[in-house]
PDB file of C-alpha atoms in Angstrom:
ATOM      1  CA  MET A  26     109.752  87.274 112.653  1.00 74.00           C
ATOM      2  CA  ASN A  27     106.950  84.625 112.358  1.00 89.00           C
ATOM      3  CA  ILE A  28     105.033  88.181 111.836  1.00 91.00           C
ATOM      4  CA  PHE A  29     107.316  89.688 109.415  1.00 93.00           C
ATOM      5  CA  ARG A  30     107.374  86.380 107.380  1.00 95.00           C
ATOM      6  CA  SER A  31     103.842  85.635 106.808  1.00 97.00           C
ATOM      7  CA  SER A  32     103.597  89.603 105.975  1.00 97.00           C
ATOM      8  CA  VAL A  33     106.311  88.828 103.300  1.00 98.00           C
ATOM      9  CA  LEU A  34     104.651  86.144 102.058  1.00 97.00           C
ATOM     10  CA  ALA A  35     101.314  87.742 101.716  1.00 97.00           C
ATOM     11  CA  GLY A  36     102.710  90.766 100.079  1.00 98.00           C
ATOM     12  CA  ILE A  37     104.368  87.945  97.604  1.00 98.00           C
ATOM     13  CA  CYS A  38     100.421  86.777  97.695  1.00 97.00           C
ATOM     14  CA  ILE A  39      99.330  90.023  96.382  1.00 97.00           C
ATOM     15  CA  GLY A  40     102.381  90.957  93.689  1.00 97.00           C
ATOM     16  CA  LEU A  41     101.205  87.473  91.944  1.00 97.00           C
ATOM     17  CA  ALA A  42      97.341  88.875  91.874  1.00 97.00           C
ATOM     18  CA  GLY A  43      98.351  92.329  90.924  1.00 97.00           C
ATOM     19  CA  PHE A  44     101.061  90.916  88.325  1.00 97.00           C
ATOM     20  CA  GLY A  45      97.411  88.571  86.760  1.00 96.00           C
ATOM     21  CA  TYR A  46      95.859  92.212  86.607  1.00 96.00           C
ATOM     22  CA  LEU A  47      98.707  93.477  85.049  1.00 96.00           C
ATOM     23  CA  SER A  48      98.415  90.813  81.968  1.00 95.00           C
ATOM     24  CA  GLU A  49      94.603  91.599  81.853  1.00 93.00           C
ATOM     25  CA  LYS A  50      93.666  94.860  83.235  1.00 90.00           C
ATOM     26  CA  SER A  51      89.659  93.981  82.567  1.00 92.00           C
ATOM     27  CA  ILE A  52      86.653  92.707  85.239  1.00 94.00           C
ATOM     28  CA  VAL A  53      88.535  88.704  84.513  1.00 95.00           C
ATOM     29  CA  GLY A  54      91.493  90.403  85.750  1.00 94.00           C
ATOM     30  CA  ALA A  55      89.860  91.251  88.732  1.00 94.00           C
ATOM     31  CA  VAL A  56      88.427  88.425  89.655  1.00 94.00           C
ATOM     32  CA  LEU A  57      91.340  86.409  88.841  1.00 93.00           C
ATOM     33  CA  PHE A  58      93.006  89.099  91.937  1.00 95.00           C
ATOM     34  CA  ALA A  59      91.059  87.217  94.147  1.00 94.00           C
ATOM     35  CA  PHE A  60      93.491  84.528  94.332  1.00 94.00           C
ATOM     36  CA  GLY A  61      95.940  86.974  96.224  1.00 95.00           C
ATOM     37  CA  LEU A  62      93.638  87.623  99.253  1.00 93.00           C
ATOM     38  CA  LEU A  63      91.711  83.403  99.574  1.00 93.00           C
ATOM     39  CA  ALA A  64      96.204  82.226  99.683  1.00 95.00           C
ATOM     40  CA  VAL A  65      95.714  85.068 102.305  1.00 95.00           C
ATOM     41  CA  VAL A  66      93.091  84.487 103.687  1.00 93.00           C
ATOM     42  CA  HIS A  67      93.762  79.785 103.623  1.00 91.00           C
ATOM     43  CA  TYR A  68      96.749  80.100 105.333  1.00 94.00           C
ATOM     44  CA  GLY A  69      96.542  82.771 107.584  1.00 92.00           C
ATOM     45  CA  LEU A  70      98.498  84.996 106.412  1.00 96.00           C
ATOM     46  CA  LYS A  71      99.151  88.993 107.515  1.00 96.00           C
ATOM     47  CA  LEU A  72      98.295  91.468 105.122  1.00 96.00           C
ATOM     48  CA  TYR A  73      98.123  95.148 106.587  1.00 96.00           C
ATOM     49  CA  THR A  74      93.807  95.324 104.836  1.00 94.00           C
ATOM     50  CA  GLY A  75      92.979  91.381 106.282  1.00 91.00           C
ATOM     51  CA  THR A  76      94.593  92.827 110.175  1.00 93.00           C
ATOM     52  CA  ALA A  77      93.209  96.653 110.372  1.00 93.00           C
ATOM     53  CA  GLY A  78      90.066  95.595 110.778  1.00 91.00           C
ATOM     54  CA  PHE A  79      90.886  93.274 113.899  1.00 90.00           C
ATOM     55  CA  ILE A  80      94.032  95.033 115.263  1.00 87.00           C
ATOM     56  CA  GLN A  81      93.680  95.775 119.197  1.00 86.00           C
ATOM     57  CA  ARG A  82      94.263  98.809 121.095  1.00 82.00           C
ATOM     58  CA  GLY A  83      97.900  99.045 121.136  1.00 81.00           C
ATOM     59  CA  GLU A  84      98.855  96.901 118.465  1.00 84.00           C
ATOM     60  CA  VAL A  85      99.211 100.006 115.601  1.00 84.00           C
ATOM     61  CA  GLY A  86     103.104  99.559 115.427  1.00 87.00           C
ATOM     62  CA  LYS A  87     103.116  96.296 114.535  1.00 92.00           C
ATOM     63  CA  LEU A  88     100.609  97.075 111.816  1.00 94.00           C
ATOM     64  CA  PHE A  89     103.007  98.879 110.199  1.00 93.00           C
ATOM     65  CA  GLY A  90     105.636  96.569 110.436  1.00 94.00           C
ATOM     66  CA  ILE A  91     103.441  93.854 108.624  1.00 96.00           C
ATOM     67  CA  LEU A  92     102.175  97.081 105.633  1.00 97.00           C
ATOM     68  CA  GLY A  93     106.575  97.283 105.495  1.00 97.00           C
ATOM     69  CA  GLY A  94     106.720  92.960 105.180  1.00 97.00           C
ATOM     70  CA  ASN A  95     103.871  93.208 102.539  1.00 98.00           C
ATOM     71  CA  ILE A  96     105.077  96.125 100.899  1.00 98.00           C
ATOM     72  CA  ILE A  97     108.897  94.184 100.315  1.00 98.00           C
ATOM     73  CA  GLY A  98     106.903  90.445  99.531  1.00 98.00           C
ATOM     74  CA  CYS A  99     105.422  93.146  95.849  1.00 98.00           C
ATOM     75  CA  LEU A 100     109.111  94.021  95.781  1.00 97.00           C
ATOM     76  CA  LEU A 101     110.057  90.721  94.968  1.00 97.00           C
ATOM     77  CA  VAL A 102     107.052  90.482  92.835  1.00 97.00           C
ATOM     78  CA  SER A 103     107.310  93.815  90.773  1.00 97.00           C
ATOM     79  CA  LEU A 104     111.082  92.032  90.030  1.00 96.00           C
ATOM     80  CA  LEU A 105     109.478  89.094  87.946  1.00 95.00           C
ATOM     81  CA  VAL A 106     107.875  92.285  85.889  1.00 94.00           C
ATOM     82  CA  ARG A 107     110.938  93.799  84.635  1.00 93.00           C
ATOM     83  CA  CYS A 108     111.822  89.925  83.783  1.00 94.00           C
ATOM     84  CA  SER A 109     108.111  89.108  81.590  1.00 94.00           C
ATOM     85  CA  PRO A 110     108.092  90.364  77.713  1.00 94.00           C
ATOM     86  CA  MET A 111     104.795  92.008  78.443  1.00 94.00           C
ATOM     87  CA  PRO A 112     104.525  95.684  78.795  1.00 94.00           C
ATOM     88  CA  LEU A 113     102.963  95.410  82.371  1.00 95.00           C
ATOM     89  CA  GLN A 114     105.800  98.524  83.677  1.00 95.00           C
ATOM     90  CA  GLU A 115     103.612 100.746  80.962  1.00 95.00           C
ATOM     91  CA  THR A 116     100.302  99.061  82.417  1.00 96.00           C
ATOM     92  CA  ALA A 117     101.170 100.140  86.218  1.00 96.00           C
ATOM     93  CA  GLN A 118     102.023 103.543  85.169  1.00 96.00           C
ATOM     94  CA  GLN A 119      98.905 104.289  83.295  1.00 96.00           C
ATOM     95  CA  ILE A 120      97.731 103.115  86.736  1.00 96.00           C
ATOM     96  CA  LEU A 121      99.782 104.579  89.124  1.00 96.00           C
ATOM     97  CA  GLU A 122      99.424 107.624  86.920  1.00 96.00           C
ATOM     98  CA  GLY A 123      95.547 107.372  87.578  1.00 95.00           C
ATOM     99  CA  ARG A 124      96.019 107.567  90.902  1.00 96.00           C
ATOM    100  CA  LEU A 125      98.152 110.557  91.571  1.00 96.00           C
ATOM    101  CA  ALA A 126      95.102 112.644  88.577  1.00 97.00           C
ATOM    102  CA  ILE A 127      93.447 111.612  92.049  1.00 96.00           C
ATOM    103  CA  GLY A 128      94.920 113.700  93.955  1.00 96.00           C
ATOM    104  CA  PRO A 129      95.654 112.055  97.799  1.00 97.00           C
ATOM    105  CA  LEU A 130      91.778 113.955  99.388  1.00 98.00           C
ATOM    106  CA  ARG A 131      89.982 111.155  96.804  1.00 98.00           C
ATOM    107  CA  GLY A 132      92.277 109.352  96.899  1.00 97.00           C
ATOM    108  CA  GLY A 133      92.412 108.999 100.617  1.00 97.00           C
ATOM    109  CA  ILE A 134      88.524 108.721 100.603  1.00 98.00           C
ATOM    110  CA  LEU A 135      88.404 106.171  97.421  1.00 98.00           C
ATOM    111  CA  ALA A 136      90.442 104.154  99.960  1.00 98.00           C
ATOM    112  CA  ILE A 137      88.053 103.661 102.247  1.00 98.00           C
ATOM    113  CA  GLY A 138      85.718 102.127 100.744  1.00 97.00           C
ATOM    114  CA  CYS A 139      88.908  99.338  99.453  1.00 97.00           C
ATOM    115  CA  GLY A 140      88.687  98.972 103.480  1.00 97.00           C
ATOM    116  CA  PHE A 141      85.666  98.362 103.922  1.00 97.00           C
ATOM    117  CA  ILE A 142      85.006  96.077 101.710  1.00 96.00           C
ATOM    118  CA  MET A 143      88.255  93.856 102.521  1.00 95.00           C
ATOM    119  CA  THR A 144      87.315  93.739 106.527  1.00 94.00           C
ATOM    120  CA  THR A 145      83.906  92.306 104.839  1.00 94.00           C
ATOM    121  CA  ALA A 146      85.106  89.768 102.920  1.00 93.00           C
ATOM    122  CA  VAL A 147      87.929  89.260 105.651  1.00 92.00           C
ATOM    123  CA  THR A 148      85.556  88.787 108.005  1.00 92.00           C
ATOM    124  CA  PHE A 149      82.811  86.415 106.037  1.00 93.00           C
ATOM    125  CA  ALA A 150      85.993  83.751 105.070  1.00 90.00           C
ATOM    126  CA  ARG A 151      87.194  82.903 108.982  1.00 89.00           C
ATOM    127  CA  LYS A 152      83.589  81.534 109.002  1.00 91.00           C
ATOM    128  CA  GLN A 153      84.606  79.398 105.463  1.00 90.00           C
ATOM    129  CA  GLN A 154      82.219  81.540 103.576  1.00 91.00           C
ATOM    130  CA  ASN A 155      84.769  83.206 100.485  1.00 88.00           C
ATOM    131  CA  LEU A 156      82.083  84.153  98.507  1.00 91.00           C
ATOM    132  CA  PRO A 157      82.240  88.386  99.898  1.00 90.00           C
ATOM    133  CA  LEU A 158      85.804  87.347  99.508  1.00 89.00           C
ATOM    134  CA  LEU A 159      84.762  86.414  95.579  1.00 90.00           C
ATOM    135  CA  PHE A 160      82.607  89.110  94.694  1.00 94.00           C
ATOM    136  CA  GLY A 161      84.716  91.135  97.061  1.00 94.00           C
ATOM    137  CA  VAL A 162      88.149  92.120  95.613  1.00 94.00           C
ATOM    138  CA  PRO A 163      87.001  92.120  92.040  1.00 95.00           C
ATOM    139  CA  LEU A 164      84.245  94.878  93.431  1.00 96.00           C
ATOM    140  CA  PHE A 165      86.588  97.219  94.943  1.00 96.00           C
ATOM    141  CA  ILE A 166      88.859  97.636  91.881  1.00 96.00           C
ATOM    142  CA  MET A 167      86.471  97.941  89.186  1.00 95.00           C
ATOM    143  CA  CYS A 168      85.611 100.523  91.697  1.00 96.00           C
ATOM    144  CA  GLY A 169      88.444 102.276  91.389  1.00 95.00           C
ATOM    145  CA  PHE A 170      89.366 101.838  95.279  1.00 97.00           C
ATOM    146  CA  PRO A 171      92.892 102.454  96.849  1.00 97.00           C
ATOM    147  CA  HIS A 172      94.067  98.752  98.394  1.00 97.00           C
ATOM    148  CA  CYS A 173      97.089 100.131 100.197  1.00 97.00           C
ATOM    149  CA  VAL A 174      99.260  96.905  99.343  1.00 98.00           C
ATOM    150  CA  ALA A 175      98.404  96.467  95.410  1.00 97.00           C
ATOM    151  CA  ASP A 176      99.063 100.419  94.843  1.00 97.00           C
ATOM    152  CA  ALA A 177     102.454  99.446  96.610  1.00 97.00           C
ATOM    153  CA  PHE A 178     103.096  96.837  94.215  1.00 98.00           C
ATOM    154  CA  TYR A 179     101.842  98.514  90.548  1.00 97.00           C
ATOM    155  CA  TYR A 180     104.022 102.062  92.196  1.00 96.00           C
ATOM    156  CA  LEU A 181     106.516  99.311  92.106  1.00 96.00           C
ATOM    157  CA  CYS A 182     105.960  98.341  88.709  1.00 96.00           C
ATOM    158  CA  VAL A 183     106.866 101.107  87.057  1.00 96.00           C
ATOM    159  CA  PRO A 184     109.942 102.680  85.700  1.00 93.00           C
ATOM    160  CA  VAL A 185     112.600 104.284  87.740  1.00 93.00           C
ATOM    161  CA  SER A 186     112.438 106.947  86.818  1.00 93.00           C
ATOM    162  CA  PHE A 187     109.116 107.594  86.758  1.00 94.00           C
ATOM    163  CA  MET A 188     108.905 106.630  90.301  1.00 92.00           C
ATOM    164  CA  ALA A 189     112.508 109.343  90.986  1.00 93.00           C
ATOM    165  CA  GLU A 190     110.722 112.238  89.211  1.00 94.00           C
ATOM    166  CA  HIS A 191     107.446 111.824  91.337  1.00 95.00           C
ATOM    167  CA  ALA A 192     108.681 110.869  94.515  1.00 95.00           C
ATOM    168  CA  VAL A 193     106.530 113.080  96.796  1.00 96.00           C
ATOM    169  CA  SER A 194     103.901 112.504  94.980  1.00 96.00           C
ATOM    170  CA  ILE A 195     103.416 108.843  95.060  1.00 97.00           C
ATOM    171  CA  LEU A 196     104.650 109.357  98.715  1.00 97.00           C
ATOM    172  CA  THR A 197     101.911 111.664  99.657  1.00 97.00           C
ATOM    173  CA  PHE A 198      98.908 109.946  97.569  1.00 98.00           C
ATOM    174  CA  TYR A 199     100.418 106.629  98.851  1.00 97.00           C
ATOM    175  CA  ILE A 200     100.633 107.952 102.969  1.00 97.00           C
ATOM    176  CA  SER A 201      96.310 109.091 101.968  1.00 98.00           C
ATOM    177  CA  ILE A 202      95.351 105.518 101.109  1.00 98.00           C
ATOM    178  CA  VAL A 203      96.834 103.285 104.404  1.00 98.00           C
ATOM    179  CA  LEU A 204      95.017 105.946 105.940  1.00 97.00           C
ATOM    180  CA  GLY A 205      91.516 105.002 104.258  1.00 98.00           C
ATOM    181  CA  ASN A 206      91.646 101.776 104.231  1.00 98.00           C
ATOM    182  CA  PHE A 207      92.874 101.877 107.565  1.00 96.00           C
ATOM    183  CA  ILE A 208      89.039 103.880 108.766  1.00 96.00           C
ATOM    184  CA  GLY A 209      87.611 101.599 105.484  1.00 97.00           C
ATOM    185  CA  CYS A 210      88.520  98.155 107.763  1.00 95.00           C
ATOM    186  CA  ASN A 211      87.428  99.909 110.785  1.00 94.00           C
ATOM    187  CA  LEU A 212      84.081 101.753 110.227  1.00 92.00           C
ATOM    188  CA  TYR A 213      82.228  98.331 111.288  1.00 89.00           C
ATOM    189  CA  ARG A 214      83.909  99.523 115.140  1.00 87.00           C
ATOM    190  CA  PHE A 215      83.435 102.908 114.367  1.00 86.00           C
ATOM    191  CA  LEU A 216      79.884 102.708 113.961  1.00 87.00           C
ATOM    192  CA  ILE A 217      78.106  99.894 115.733  1.00 85.00           C
ATOM    193  CA  GLY A 218      81.346  98.590 117.910  1.00 75.00           C
ATOM    194  CA  LYS A 219      82.175  95.794 116.233  1.00 65.00           C
ATOM    195  CA  GLN A 220      84.027  93.563 113.706  1.00 56.00           C
TER     196      GLN A 220
END
């Protein structure tokens, strides 16, 4: 239960960071997005991409429970977006349309870059070195590398009619980026045996 609560709170942190990015979709918004990961690391919250590179064998089921909690946290913040007078739903839809246009294979490959950056940033942050985190978050955003929790937030913000119309494509793309993030988060382990 503690892991679930922690993962929901992590999703809220990323959702709030995503809200800021939807408000200012530029390098400024990308830098402000780092607030979400700073909060996650500072409070030791459970975020899929902050955990995937450190998970032990036999704990993969727990990892998907964490992702579920993250998505619930994003859902809660997406309700705020629907109350905002800013055109945030339209911006989220533009992001989602751009994701779907590249397709699941390319999206999954790009997501590897995000996972690699996230594990690097979290490894440094666990040693009280936050500069890689402050640079890494804007880096993956500006590169267009999908982050499965941030993307979940954006998808939950789009108009329901758009989501319903493209549900299969969205789910296929989302599965590919979850897998891509996992691979990227574990590249250090796969290639040199280190976390």
